[in-house]
PDB file of C-alpha atoms in Angstrom:
ATOM      1  CA  MET A   1      39.714  24.027 -16.862  1.00 85.00           C
ATOM      2  CA  ASN A   2      38.845  24.189 -20.552  1.00 96.00           C
ATOM      3  CA  PHE A   3      35.804  26.414 -21.156  1.00 98.00           C
ATOM      4  CA  TYR A   4      33.889  23.831 -23.199  1.00 97.00           C
ATOM      5  CA  MET A   5      34.670  20.975 -20.823  1.00 97.00           C
ATOM      6  CA  LYS A   6      33.390  23.177 -18.018  1.00 97.00           C
ATOM      7  CA  LEU A   7      30.130  23.584 -19.959  1.00 97.00           C
ATOM      8  CA  ALA A   8      29.938  19.798 -20.408  1.00 97.00           C
ATOM      9  CA  ALA A   9      30.440  19.307 -16.657  1.00 97.00           C
ATOM     10  CA  GLU A  10      27.736  21.889 -15.915  1.00 97.00           C
ATOM     11  CA  GLU A  11      25.399  20.086 -18.315  1.00 97.00           C
ATOM     12  CA  ALA A  12      26.103  16.799 -16.497  1.00 97.00           C
ATOM     13  CA  ARG A  13      25.349  18.426 -13.138  1.00 97.00           C
ATOM     14  CA  THR A  14      22.064  19.782 -14.488  1.00 98.00           C
ATOM     15  CA  GLY A  15      21.042  16.256 -15.460  1.00 97.00           C
ATOM     16  CA  ILE A  16      22.061  14.495 -12.264  1.00 97.00           C
ATOM     17  CA  ARG A  17      20.462  17.142 -10.053  1.00 97.00           C
ATOM     18  CA  ALA A  18      17.208  16.802 -12.015  1.00 98.00           C
ATOM     19  CA  GLY A  19      17.319  13.008 -11.729  1.00 97.00           C
ATOM     20  CA  HIS A  20      17.574  12.534 -15.486  1.00 98.00           C
ATOM     21  CA  GLY A  21      20.393   9.978 -15.430  1.00 96.00           C
ATOM     22  CA  GLY A  22      24.116   9.497 -14.970  1.00 96.00           C
ATOM     23  CA  PRO A  23      26.875  12.124 -14.713  1.00 97.00           C
ATOM     24  CA  PHE A  24      27.383  12.470 -18.435  1.00 97.00           C
ATOM     25  CA  GLY A  25      27.256  15.862 -20.101  1.00 97.00           C
ATOM     26  CA  CYS A  26      28.340  16.922 -23.545  1.00 98.00           C
ATOM     27  CA  VAL A  27      28.720  19.996 -25.737  1.00 98.00           C
ATOM     28  CA  ILE A  28      29.405  20.178 -29.456  1.00 98.00           C
ATOM     29  CA  VAL A  29      31.272  23.192 -30.787  1.00 98.00           C
ATOM     30  CA  LYS A  30      31.553  24.513 -34.326  1.00 98.00           C
ATOM     31  CA  ASP A  31      33.740  27.499 -35.163  1.00 97.00           C
ATOM     32  CA  GLY A  32      33.959  28.537 -31.512  1.00 97.00           C
ATOM     33  CA  THR A  33      30.192  28.441 -30.930  1.00 98.00           C
ATOM     34  CA  VAL A  34      28.232  25.816 -28.992  1.00 98.00           C
ATOM     35  CA  ALA A  35      26.039  24.127 -31.588  1.00 98.00           C
ATOM     36  CA  GLY A  36      24.577  21.484 -29.305  1.00 98.00           C
ATOM     37  CA  LYS A  37      24.498  20.309 -25.740  1.00 98.00           C
ATOM     38  CA  GLY A  38      23.007  17.437 -23.842  1.00 98.00           C
ATOM     39  CA  HIS A  39      23.157  15.323 -20.742  1.00 98.00           C
ATOM     40  CA  ASN A  40      22.183  11.781 -19.909  1.00 97.00           C
ATOM     41  CA  GLU A  41      18.384  11.468 -19.993  1.00 98.00           C
ATOM     42  CA  VAL A  42      18.062   7.688 -19.781  1.00 98.00           C
ATOM     43  CA  LEU A  43      15.914   7.801 -16.644  1.00 97.00           C
ATOM     44  CA  LYS A  44      13.911  10.866 -17.657  1.00 98.00           C
ATOM     45  CA  ASN A  45      12.926   9.398 -21.041  1.00 98.00           C
ATOM     46  CA  GLN A  46      13.034   5.703 -20.086  1.00 98.00           C
ATOM     47  CA  ASP A  47      15.245   5.298 -23.175  1.00 98.00           C
ATOM     48  CA  SER A  48      18.615   3.580 -22.956  1.00 96.00           C
ATOM     49  CA  THR A  49      19.912   5.519 -25.986  1.00 98.00           C
ATOM     50  CA  CYS A  50      19.590   8.949 -24.356  1.00 98.00           C
ATOM     51  CA  HIS A  51      23.258   9.311 -23.421  1.00 98.00           C
ATOM     52  CA  GLY A  52      24.753  12.785 -23.151  1.00 98.00           C
ATOM     53  CA  GLU A  53      26.589  12.527 -26.459  1.00 98.00           C
ATOM     54  CA  MET A  54      23.484  11.278 -28.263  1.00 98.00           C
ATOM     55  CA  MET A  55      21.404  14.144 -26.893  1.00 98.00           C
ATOM     56  CA  ALA A  56      24.078  16.681 -27.861  1.00 98.00           C
ATOM     57  CA  ILE A  57      24.373  15.237 -31.379  1.00 98.00           C
ATOM     58  CA  ARG A  58      20.592  15.464 -31.826  1.00 98.00           C
ATOM     59  CA  ASP A  59      20.630  19.048 -30.546  1.00 98.00           C
ATOM     60  CA  ALA A  60      23.518  20.076 -32.811  1.00 98.00           C
ATOM     61  CA  CYS A  61      21.862  18.489 -35.849  1.00 98.00           C
ATOM     62  CA  ARG A  62      18.663  20.446 -35.157  1.00 98.00           C
ATOM     63  CA  THR A  63      20.582  23.671 -34.547  1.00 98.00           C
ATOM     64  CA  LEU A  64      22.733  23.363 -37.665  1.00 98.00           C
ATOM     65  CA  GLY A  65      20.003  21.836 -39.833  1.00 98.00           C
ATOM     66  CA  THR A  66      22.111  18.879 -40.934  1.00 98.00           C
ATOM     67  CA  TYR A  67      23.087  15.328 -40.020  1.00 97.00           C
ATOM     68  CA  ASP A  68      26.680  16.109 -41.019  1.00 98.00           C
ATOM     69  CA  LEU A  69      28.615  17.626 -38.124  1.00 98.00           C
ATOM     70  CA  SER A  70      31.911  17.888 -40.001  1.00 98.00           C
ATOM     71  CA  GLY A  71      34.061  20.623 -38.519  1.00 98.00           C
ATOM     72  CA  CYS A  72      32.605  20.159 -35.033  1.00 98.00           C
ATOM     73  CA  GLU A  73      34.409  19.193 -31.855  1.00 97.00           C
ATOM     74  CA  LEU A  74      32.781  17.258 -29.029  1.00 98.00           C
ATOM     75  CA  TYR A  75      33.500  17.700 -25.319  1.00 97.00           C
ATOM     76  CA  THR A  76      32.150  15.088 -22.936  1.00 96.00           C
ATOM     77  CA  THR A  77      32.592  14.288 -19.263  1.00 96.00           C
ATOM     78  CA  ALA A  78      33.485  10.630 -19.942  1.00 95.00           C
ATOM     79  CA  ALA A  79      34.957   8.522 -22.709  1.00 93.00           C
ATOM     80  CA  PRO A  80      32.145   7.733 -25.149  1.00 95.00           C
ATOM     81  CA  CYS A  81      30.656   4.250 -24.964  1.00 93.00           C
ATOM     82  CA  PRO A  82      30.621   2.177 -28.171  1.00 91.00           C
ATOM     83  CA  MET A  83      27.106   3.377 -29.087  1.00 94.00           C
ATOM     84  CA  CYS A  84      28.062   7.018 -28.712  1.00 96.00           C
ATOM     85  CA  ALA A  85      31.416   6.510 -30.432  1.00 95.00           C
ATOM     86  CA  GLY A  86      29.542   5.059 -33.395  1.00 95.00           C
ATOM     87  CA  ALA A  87      27.122   7.991 -33.475  1.00 98.00           C
ATOM     88  CA  ILE A  88      30.039  10.415 -33.283  1.00 98.00           C
ATOM     89  CA  GLN A  89      31.628   8.750 -36.294  1.00 97.00           C
ATOM     90  CA  TRP A  90      28.339   8.684 -38.252  1.00 97.00           C
ATOM     91  CA  ALA A  91      27.968  12.420 -37.547  1.00 98.00           C
ATOM     92  CA  ASN A  92      31.487  13.030 -38.948  1.00 98.00           C
ATOM     93  CA  ILE A  93      32.779  14.601 -35.743  1.00 97.00           C
ATOM     94  CA  ARG A  94      36.540  14.226 -36.008  1.00 91.00           C
ATOM     95  CA  LYS A  95      37.754  15.468 -32.622  1.00 96.00           C
ATOM     96  CA  VAL A  96      36.529  14.301 -29.214  1.00 97.00           C
ATOM     97  CA  TYR A  97      37.734  15.490 -25.830  1.00 97.00           C
ATOM     98  CA  TYR A  98      36.698  13.470 -22.771  1.00 96.00           C
ATOM     99  CA  GLY A  99      37.249  13.887 -19.059  1.00 96.00           C
ATOM    100  CA  CYS A 100      36.870  10.537 -17.293  1.00 94.00           C
ATOM    101  CA  ARG A 101      38.104   7.149 -18.474  1.00 93.00           C
ATOM    102  CA  VAL A 102      36.094   3.939 -18.816  1.00 89.00           C
ATOM    103  CA  SER A 103      37.762   2.709 -15.621  1.00 88.00           C
ATOM    104  CA  ASP A 104      36.397   5.800 -13.838  1.00 92.00           C
ATOM    105  CA  THR A 105      32.825   5.050 -14.936  1.00 90.00           C
ATOM    106  CA  ASP A 106      33.240   1.446 -13.766  1.00 87.00           C
ATOM    107  CA  LYS A 107      34.157   2.731 -10.295  1.00 89.00           C
ATOM    108  CA  ILE A 108      30.820   4.539  -9.933  1.00 90.00           C
ATOM    109  CA  GLY A 109      28.707   1.586 -11.027  1.00 87.00           C
ATOM    110  CA  PHE A 110      28.453   1.846 -14.817  1.00 88.00           C
ATOM    111  CA  ARG A 111      29.277  -1.226 -16.868  1.00 84.00           C
ATOM    112  CA  ASP A 112      30.725   0.363 -20.011  1.00 79.00           C
ATOM    113  CA  GLN A 113      33.659  -2.046 -20.184  1.00 76.00           C
ATOM    114  CA  VAL A 114      31.385  -5.024 -20.843  1.00 77.00           C
ATOM    115  CA  PHE A 115      30.203  -3.501 -24.144  1.00 77.00           C
ATOM    116  CA  TYR A 116      33.614  -3.376 -25.783  1.00 73.00           C
ATOM    117  CA  GLY A 117      33.657  -6.368 -28.116  1.00 64.00           C
ATOM    118  CA  GLU A 118      30.528  -8.029 -26.722  1.00 55.00           C
ATOM    119  CA  ALA A 119      28.098  -7.483 -29.628  1.00 55.00           C
ATOM    120  CA  GLY A 120      29.333 -10.616 -31.387  1.00 54.00           C
ATOM    121  CA  ASN A 121      28.109 -12.721 -28.485  1.00 63.00           C
ATOM    122  CA  ILE A 122      24.473 -11.632 -28.794  1.00 69.00           C
ATOM    123  CA  SER A 123      23.905 -11.242 -32.527  1.00 69.00           C
ATOM    124  CA  SER A 124      23.204 -13.768 -35.284  1.00 73.00           C
ATOM    125  CA  GLU A 125      22.595 -13.364 -39.008  1.00 80.00           C
ATOM    126  CA  LEU A 126      18.996 -14.051 -40.070  1.00 84.00           C
ATOM    127  CA  ASP A 127      17.144 -13.754 -43.409  1.00 89.00           C
ATOM    128  CA  ARG A 128      20.032 -12.023 -45.196  1.00 89.00           C
ATOM    129  CA  GLU A 129      18.584 -12.580 -48.691  1.00 93.00           C
ATOM    130  CA  GLU A 130      15.343 -10.758 -47.862  1.00 92.00           C
ATOM    131  CA  CYS A 131      17.242  -7.900 -46.235  1.00 90.00           C
ATOM    132  CA  LEU A 132      19.542  -7.621 -49.257  1.00 90.00           C
ATOM    133  CA  LYS A 133      16.423  -6.983 -51.367  1.00 90.00           C
ATOM    134  CA  VAL A 134      15.643  -3.973 -49.161  1.00 90.00           C
ATOM    135  CA  PHE A 135      19.222  -2.729 -49.664  1.00 87.00           C
ATOM    136  CA  GLU A 136      18.882  -3.151 -53.424  1.00 89.00           C
ATOM    137  CA  GLU A 137      15.647  -1.139 -53.420  1.00 87.00           C
ATOM    138  CA  TYR A 138      17.343   1.617 -51.446  1.00 83.00           C
ATOM    139  CA  ALA A 139      20.339   1.680 -53.802  1.00 85.00           C
ATOM    140  CA  ALA A 140      18.019   1.976 -56.805  1.00 87.00           C
ATOM    141  CA  ILE A 141      16.199   4.971 -55.303  1.00 87.00           C
ATOM    142  CA  TRP A 142      18.762   6.954 -53.316  1.00 80.00           C
ATOM    143  CA  ASP A 143      22.166   8.448 -53.981  1.00 69.00           C
ATOM    144  CA  LYS A 144      24.471   5.970 -52.258  1.00 62.00           C
ATOM    145  CA  THR A 145      26.834   8.745 -51.131  1.00 55.00           C
ATOM    146  CA  ILE A 146      24.363  10.308 -48.680  1.00 52.00           C
ATOM    147  CA  TYR A 147      25.985   8.711 -45.673  1.00 49.00           C
TER     148      TYR A 147
END
């Protein structure tokens, strides 16, 4: 077994044994060193965004002192859900290794599959003109290349 995937699996076990949430653990590695780790803490924090990958990204950002995780690799016990995949991309992580497939998470009671392509069914545009004013204010103040 890959060393870093083994660490991700151990992180997942830590979380499930503590009752923090599902069997999802993650480590983020930069230059051969673990920069961040995390496990699912949805139940512990009563926060549906506390997936293993999200917790590991937050930890790595704190450790490295940056929001930009370019040059990092991510190891996770299951294929990232759309939320986590988006966060991984925003963090500039270019390589992801996962253990279990979406079909595997479905078999143990998680409904990841339903989220692929479903956002269009629950969202509607509202008050775009007012929100564009906020964007214009941001663009006038900040360097638009930050993200």
